[in-house]
PDB file of C-alpha atoms and ligand atoms in Angstrom:
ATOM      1  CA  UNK A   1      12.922   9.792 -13.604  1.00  0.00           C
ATOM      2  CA  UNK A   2      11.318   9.083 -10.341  1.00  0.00           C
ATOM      3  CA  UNK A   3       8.653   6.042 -10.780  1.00  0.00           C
ATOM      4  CA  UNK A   4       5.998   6.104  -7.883  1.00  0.00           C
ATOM      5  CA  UNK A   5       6.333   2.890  -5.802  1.00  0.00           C
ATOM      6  CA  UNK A   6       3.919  -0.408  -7.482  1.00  0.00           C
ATOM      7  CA  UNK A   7       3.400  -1.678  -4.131  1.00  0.00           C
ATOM      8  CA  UNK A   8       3.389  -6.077  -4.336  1.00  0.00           C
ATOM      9  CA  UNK A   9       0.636  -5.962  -1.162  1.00  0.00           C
ATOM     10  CA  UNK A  10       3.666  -8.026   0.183  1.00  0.00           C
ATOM     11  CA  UNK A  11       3.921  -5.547   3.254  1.00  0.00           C
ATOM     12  CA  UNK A  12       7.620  -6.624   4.223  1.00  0.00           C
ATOM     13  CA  UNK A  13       8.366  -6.643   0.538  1.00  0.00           C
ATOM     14  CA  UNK A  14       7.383  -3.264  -0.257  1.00  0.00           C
ATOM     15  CA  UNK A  15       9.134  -1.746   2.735  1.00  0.00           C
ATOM     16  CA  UNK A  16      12.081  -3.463   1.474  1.00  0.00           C
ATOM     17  CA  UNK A  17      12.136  -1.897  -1.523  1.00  0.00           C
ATOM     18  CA  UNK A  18      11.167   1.746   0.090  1.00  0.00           C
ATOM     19  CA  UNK A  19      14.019   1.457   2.455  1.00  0.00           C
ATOM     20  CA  UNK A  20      16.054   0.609  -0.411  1.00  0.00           C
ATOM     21  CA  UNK A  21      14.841   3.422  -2.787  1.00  0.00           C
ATOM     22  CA  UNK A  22      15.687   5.891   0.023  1.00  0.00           C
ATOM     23  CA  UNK A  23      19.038   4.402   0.382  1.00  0.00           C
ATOM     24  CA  UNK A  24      19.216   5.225  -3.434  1.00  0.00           C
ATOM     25  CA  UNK A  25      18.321   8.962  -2.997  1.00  0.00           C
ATOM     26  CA  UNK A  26      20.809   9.470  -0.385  1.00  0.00           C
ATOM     27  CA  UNK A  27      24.114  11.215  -2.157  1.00  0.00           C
ATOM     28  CA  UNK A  28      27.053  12.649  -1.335  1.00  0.00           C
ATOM     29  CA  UNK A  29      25.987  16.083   0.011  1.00  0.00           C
ATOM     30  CA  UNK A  30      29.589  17.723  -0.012  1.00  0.00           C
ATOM     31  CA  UNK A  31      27.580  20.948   1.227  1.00  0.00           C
ATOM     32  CA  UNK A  32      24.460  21.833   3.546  1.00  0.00           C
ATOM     33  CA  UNK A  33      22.716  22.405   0.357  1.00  0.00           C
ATOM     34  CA  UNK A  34      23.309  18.711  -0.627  1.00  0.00           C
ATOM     35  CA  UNK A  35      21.863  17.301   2.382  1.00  0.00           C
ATOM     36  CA  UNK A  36      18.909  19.671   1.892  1.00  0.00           C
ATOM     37  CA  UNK A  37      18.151  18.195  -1.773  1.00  0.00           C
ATOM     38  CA  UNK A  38      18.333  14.378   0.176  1.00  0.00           C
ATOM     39  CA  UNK A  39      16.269  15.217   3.084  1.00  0.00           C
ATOM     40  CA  UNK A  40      13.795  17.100   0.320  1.00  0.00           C
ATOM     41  CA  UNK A  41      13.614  13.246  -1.353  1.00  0.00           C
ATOM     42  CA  UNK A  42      13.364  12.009   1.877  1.00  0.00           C
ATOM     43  CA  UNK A  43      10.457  13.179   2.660  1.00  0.00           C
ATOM     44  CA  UNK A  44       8.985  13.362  -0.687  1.00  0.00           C
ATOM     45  CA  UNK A  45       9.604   9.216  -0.630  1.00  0.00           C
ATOM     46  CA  UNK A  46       7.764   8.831   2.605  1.00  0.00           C
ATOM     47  CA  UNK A  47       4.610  10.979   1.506  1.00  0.00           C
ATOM     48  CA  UNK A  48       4.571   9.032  -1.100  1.00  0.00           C
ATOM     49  CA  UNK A  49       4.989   5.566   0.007  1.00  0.00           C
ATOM     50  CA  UNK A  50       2.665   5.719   3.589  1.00  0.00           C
ATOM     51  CA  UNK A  51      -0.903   5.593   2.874  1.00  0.00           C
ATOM     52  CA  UNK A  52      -2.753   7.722   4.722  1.00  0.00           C
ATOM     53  CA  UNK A  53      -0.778  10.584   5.780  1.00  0.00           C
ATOM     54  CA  UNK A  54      -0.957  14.345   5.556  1.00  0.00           C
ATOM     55  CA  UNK A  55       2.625  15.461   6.791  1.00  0.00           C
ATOM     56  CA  UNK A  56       6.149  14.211   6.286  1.00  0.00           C
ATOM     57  CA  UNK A  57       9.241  15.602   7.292  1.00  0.00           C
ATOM     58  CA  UNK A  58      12.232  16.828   9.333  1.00  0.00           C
ATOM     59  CA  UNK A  59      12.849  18.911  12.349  1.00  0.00           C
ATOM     60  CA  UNK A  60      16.748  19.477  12.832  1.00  0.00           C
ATOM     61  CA  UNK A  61      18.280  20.342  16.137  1.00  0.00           C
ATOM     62  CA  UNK A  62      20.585  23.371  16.297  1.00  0.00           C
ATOM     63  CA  UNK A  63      21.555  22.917  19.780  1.00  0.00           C
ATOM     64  CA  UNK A  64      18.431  24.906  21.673  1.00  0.00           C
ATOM     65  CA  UNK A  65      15.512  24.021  19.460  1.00  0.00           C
ATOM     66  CA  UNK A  66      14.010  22.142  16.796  1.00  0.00           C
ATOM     67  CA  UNK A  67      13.884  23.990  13.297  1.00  0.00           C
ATOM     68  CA  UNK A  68      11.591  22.734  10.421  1.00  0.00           C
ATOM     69  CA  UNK A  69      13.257  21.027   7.722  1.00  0.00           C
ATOM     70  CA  UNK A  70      12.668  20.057   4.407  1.00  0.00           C
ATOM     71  CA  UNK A  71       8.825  18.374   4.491  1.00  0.00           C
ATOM     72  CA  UNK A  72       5.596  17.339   2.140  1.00  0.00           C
ATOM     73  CA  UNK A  73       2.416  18.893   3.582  1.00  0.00           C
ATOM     74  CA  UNK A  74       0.512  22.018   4.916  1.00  0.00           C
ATOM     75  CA  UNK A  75       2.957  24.690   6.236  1.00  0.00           C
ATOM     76  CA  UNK A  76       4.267  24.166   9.200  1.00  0.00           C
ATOM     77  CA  UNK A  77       5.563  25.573  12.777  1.00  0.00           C
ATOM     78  CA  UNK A  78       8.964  26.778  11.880  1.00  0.00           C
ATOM     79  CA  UNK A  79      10.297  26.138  15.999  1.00  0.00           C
ATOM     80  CA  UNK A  80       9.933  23.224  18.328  1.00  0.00           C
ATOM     81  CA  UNK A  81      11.115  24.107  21.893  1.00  0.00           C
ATOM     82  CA  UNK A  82      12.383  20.159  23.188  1.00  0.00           C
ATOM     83  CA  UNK A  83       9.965  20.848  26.200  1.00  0.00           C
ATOM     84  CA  UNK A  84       6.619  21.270  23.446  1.00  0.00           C
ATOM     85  CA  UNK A  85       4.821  19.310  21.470  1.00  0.00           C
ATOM     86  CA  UNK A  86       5.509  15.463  20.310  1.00  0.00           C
ATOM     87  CA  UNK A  87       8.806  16.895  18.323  1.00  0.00           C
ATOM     88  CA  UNK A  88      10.195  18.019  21.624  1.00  0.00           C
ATOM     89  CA  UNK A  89       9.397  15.204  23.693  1.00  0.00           C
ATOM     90  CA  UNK A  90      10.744  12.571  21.099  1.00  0.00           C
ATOM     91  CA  UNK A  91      13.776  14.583  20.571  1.00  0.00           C
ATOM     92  CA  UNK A  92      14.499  15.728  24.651  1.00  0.00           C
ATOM     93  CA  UNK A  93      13.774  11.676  25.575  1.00  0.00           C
ATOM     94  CA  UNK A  94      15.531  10.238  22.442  1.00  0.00           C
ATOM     95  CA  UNK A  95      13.093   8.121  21.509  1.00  0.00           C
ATOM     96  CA  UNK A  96      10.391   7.038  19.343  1.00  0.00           C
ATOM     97  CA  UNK A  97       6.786   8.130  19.758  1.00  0.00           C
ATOM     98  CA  UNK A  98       3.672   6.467  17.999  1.00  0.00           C
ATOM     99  CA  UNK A  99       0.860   8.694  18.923  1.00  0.00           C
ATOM    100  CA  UNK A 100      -2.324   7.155  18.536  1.00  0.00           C
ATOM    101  CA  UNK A 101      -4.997   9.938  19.157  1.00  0.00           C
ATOM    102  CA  UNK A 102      -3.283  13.799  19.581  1.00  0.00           C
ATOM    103  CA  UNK A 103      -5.645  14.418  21.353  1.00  0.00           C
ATOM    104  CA  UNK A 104      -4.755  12.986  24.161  1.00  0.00           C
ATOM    105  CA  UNK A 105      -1.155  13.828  24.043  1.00  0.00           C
ATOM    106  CA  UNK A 106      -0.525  16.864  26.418  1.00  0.00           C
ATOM    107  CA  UNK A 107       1.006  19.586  24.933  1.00  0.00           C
ATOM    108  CA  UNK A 108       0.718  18.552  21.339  1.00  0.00           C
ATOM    109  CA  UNK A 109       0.964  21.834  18.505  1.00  0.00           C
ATOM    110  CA  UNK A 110      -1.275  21.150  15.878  1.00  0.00           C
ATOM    111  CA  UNK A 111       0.440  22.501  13.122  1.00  0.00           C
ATOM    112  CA  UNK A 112      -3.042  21.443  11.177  1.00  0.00           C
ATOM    113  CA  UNK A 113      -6.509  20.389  12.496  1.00  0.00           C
ATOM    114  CA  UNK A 114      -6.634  17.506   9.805  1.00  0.00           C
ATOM    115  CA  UNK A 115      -3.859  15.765  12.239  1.00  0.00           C
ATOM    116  CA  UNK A 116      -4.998  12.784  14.842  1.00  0.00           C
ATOM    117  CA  UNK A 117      -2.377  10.796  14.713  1.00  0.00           C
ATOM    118  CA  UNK A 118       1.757  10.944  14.671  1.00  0.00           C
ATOM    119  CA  UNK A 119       4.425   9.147  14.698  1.00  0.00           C
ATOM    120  CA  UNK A 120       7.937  11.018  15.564  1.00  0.00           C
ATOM    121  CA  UNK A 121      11.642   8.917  15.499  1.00  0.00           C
ATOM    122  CA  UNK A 122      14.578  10.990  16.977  1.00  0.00           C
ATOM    123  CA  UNK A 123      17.810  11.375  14.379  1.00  0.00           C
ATOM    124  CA  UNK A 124      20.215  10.116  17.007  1.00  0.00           C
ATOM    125  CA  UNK A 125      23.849   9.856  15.826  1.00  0.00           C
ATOM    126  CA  UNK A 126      26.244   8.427  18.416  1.00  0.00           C
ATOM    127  CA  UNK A 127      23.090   9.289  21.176  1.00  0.00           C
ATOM    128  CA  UNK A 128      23.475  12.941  20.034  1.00  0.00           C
ATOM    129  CA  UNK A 129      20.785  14.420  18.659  1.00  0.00           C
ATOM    130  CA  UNK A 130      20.527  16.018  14.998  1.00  0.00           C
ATOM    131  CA  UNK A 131      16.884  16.039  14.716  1.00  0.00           C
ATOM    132  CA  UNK A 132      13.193  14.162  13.897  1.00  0.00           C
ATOM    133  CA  UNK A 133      11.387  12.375  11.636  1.00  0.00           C
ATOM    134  CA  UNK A 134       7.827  13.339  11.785  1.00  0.00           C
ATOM    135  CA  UNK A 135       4.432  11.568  10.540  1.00  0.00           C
ATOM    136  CA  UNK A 136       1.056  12.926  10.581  1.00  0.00           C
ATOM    137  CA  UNK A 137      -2.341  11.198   9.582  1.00  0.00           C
ATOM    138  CA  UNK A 138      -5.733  12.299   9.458  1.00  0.00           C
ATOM    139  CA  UNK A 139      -6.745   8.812  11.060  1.00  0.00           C
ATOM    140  CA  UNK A 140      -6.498   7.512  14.371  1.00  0.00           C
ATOM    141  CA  UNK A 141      -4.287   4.925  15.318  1.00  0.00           C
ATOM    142  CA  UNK A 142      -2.784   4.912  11.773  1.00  0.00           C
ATOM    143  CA  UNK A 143       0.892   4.416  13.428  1.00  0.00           C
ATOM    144  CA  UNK A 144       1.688   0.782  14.186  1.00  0.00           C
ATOM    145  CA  UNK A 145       5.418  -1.006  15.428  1.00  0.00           C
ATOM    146  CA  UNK A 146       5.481  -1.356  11.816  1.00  0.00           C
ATOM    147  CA  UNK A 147       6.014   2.023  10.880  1.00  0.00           C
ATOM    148  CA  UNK A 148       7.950   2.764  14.214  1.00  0.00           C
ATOM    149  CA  UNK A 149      10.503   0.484  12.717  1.00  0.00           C
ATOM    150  CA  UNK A 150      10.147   1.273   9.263  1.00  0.00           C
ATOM    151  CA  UNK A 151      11.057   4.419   9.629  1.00  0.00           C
ATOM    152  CA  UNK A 152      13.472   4.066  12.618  1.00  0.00           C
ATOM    153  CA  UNK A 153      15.573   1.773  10.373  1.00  0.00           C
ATOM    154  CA  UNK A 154      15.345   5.387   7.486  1.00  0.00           C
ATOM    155  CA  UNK A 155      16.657   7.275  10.345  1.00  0.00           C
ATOM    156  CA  UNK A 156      19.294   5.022  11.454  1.00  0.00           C
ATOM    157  CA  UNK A 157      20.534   6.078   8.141  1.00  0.00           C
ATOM    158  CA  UNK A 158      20.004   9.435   7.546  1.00  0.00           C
ATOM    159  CA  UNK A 159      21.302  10.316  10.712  1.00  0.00           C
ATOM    160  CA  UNK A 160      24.717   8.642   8.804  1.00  0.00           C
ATOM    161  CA  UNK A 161      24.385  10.522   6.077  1.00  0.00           C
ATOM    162  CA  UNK A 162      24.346  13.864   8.025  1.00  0.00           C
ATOM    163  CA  UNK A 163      27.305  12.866  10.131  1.00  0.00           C
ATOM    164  CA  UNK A 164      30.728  14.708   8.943  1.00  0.00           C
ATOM    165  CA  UNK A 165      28.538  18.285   7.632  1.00  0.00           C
ATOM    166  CA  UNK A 166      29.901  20.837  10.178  1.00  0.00           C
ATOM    167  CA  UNK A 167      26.939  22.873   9.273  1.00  0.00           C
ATOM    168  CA  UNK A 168      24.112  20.530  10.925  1.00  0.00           C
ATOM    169  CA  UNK A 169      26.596  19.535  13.722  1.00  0.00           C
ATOM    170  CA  UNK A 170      28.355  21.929  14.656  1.00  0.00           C
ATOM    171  CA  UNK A 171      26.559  21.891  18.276  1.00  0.00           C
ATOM    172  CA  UNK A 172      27.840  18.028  18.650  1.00  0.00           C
ATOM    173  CA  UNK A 173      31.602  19.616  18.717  1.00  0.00           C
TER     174      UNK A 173
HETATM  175  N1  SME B 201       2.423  17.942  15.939  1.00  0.00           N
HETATM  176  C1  SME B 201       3.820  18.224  16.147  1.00  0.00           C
HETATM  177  C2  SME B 201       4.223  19.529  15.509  1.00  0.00           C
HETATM  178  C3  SME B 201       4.746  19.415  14.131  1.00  0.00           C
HETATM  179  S1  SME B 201       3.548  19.142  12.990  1.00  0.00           S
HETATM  180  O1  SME B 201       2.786  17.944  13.266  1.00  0.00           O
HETATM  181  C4  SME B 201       4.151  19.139  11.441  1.00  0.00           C
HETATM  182  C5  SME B 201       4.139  18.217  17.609  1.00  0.00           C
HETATM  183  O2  SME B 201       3.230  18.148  18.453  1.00  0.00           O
HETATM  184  O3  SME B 201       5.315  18.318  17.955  1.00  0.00           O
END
């Protein structure tokens, strides 16, 4: 049974022990449909763990485009061309993106008006792409470097844990 985090208020404690937990709910997939129950948790763990947020999830790259993944949250845009939105521009420059006001960011899609600010990490394995993490909160300039490494460190491995399915990289080959 899944116990919701008891944070200490120790911030580099408590993302200790939410990087570990995700470790945790990371298991062998052996099929696509295993690494859709882990990304579910994923996501699940981060909406749960990041105060202030109203979006968590993935975006995985099939070759052309970015298709929504497994997410908490409003509905969302099913397709990310890499030349829209923050999605595309983390994915197409392979990099993070803290986003402090959307606003501001040309070419943003606002899946939901309650968005203002984001925070997107590429899944990079080897430099290839697989996909995104992406963060929304209803608050401006929620995203710090903290997060941005937080949750670069989660995608360092879950980028792993997707690595031999021939399903999610079959562009790679
Ligand atoms: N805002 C994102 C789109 C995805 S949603 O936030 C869930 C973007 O500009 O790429």
């Amino acid at each position: 049974m899944y116990t919701a985090f008891s944070k200490t208020g120790n911030i580099k404690e408590d993302d200790r022990a939410f990087i570990e937990a995700c470790r945790l709910y990371i298991e062998d997939a052996h099929s696509v449909f295993g690494h859709i129950s882990n990304l579910s948790n994923i996501a699940a763990l981060i909406y749960d763990y990041l105060d202030d947020i109203n979006w968590a999830g993935f975006y995985l790259f099939d070759g052309e485009k970015l298709v929504l993944g497994p997410f908490q949250g409003e509905p969302a845009c099913t397709r990310i061309l890499l030349t829209r939105g923050v999605c595309g521009a983390a994915a197409r420059e392979k990099k993070t993106l803290v986003v402090e006001d959307v606003e501001k960011f040309p070419g943003h899609i606002a899946c939901s008006s309650a968005s203002k600010s984001e925070l997107v990490v590429p899944l990079l394995l080897d430099g290839n792409l697989l996909g995104v993490i992406d963060i929304d909160s209803p608050s401006v300039g929620r995203f710090s470097d903290r997060e941005a490494r937080l949750i670069e460190e989660l995608s360092s491995f879950v980028s792993h844990s997707l690595a031999n399915d021939w399903v999610l990289n079959y562009h790679l080959n």
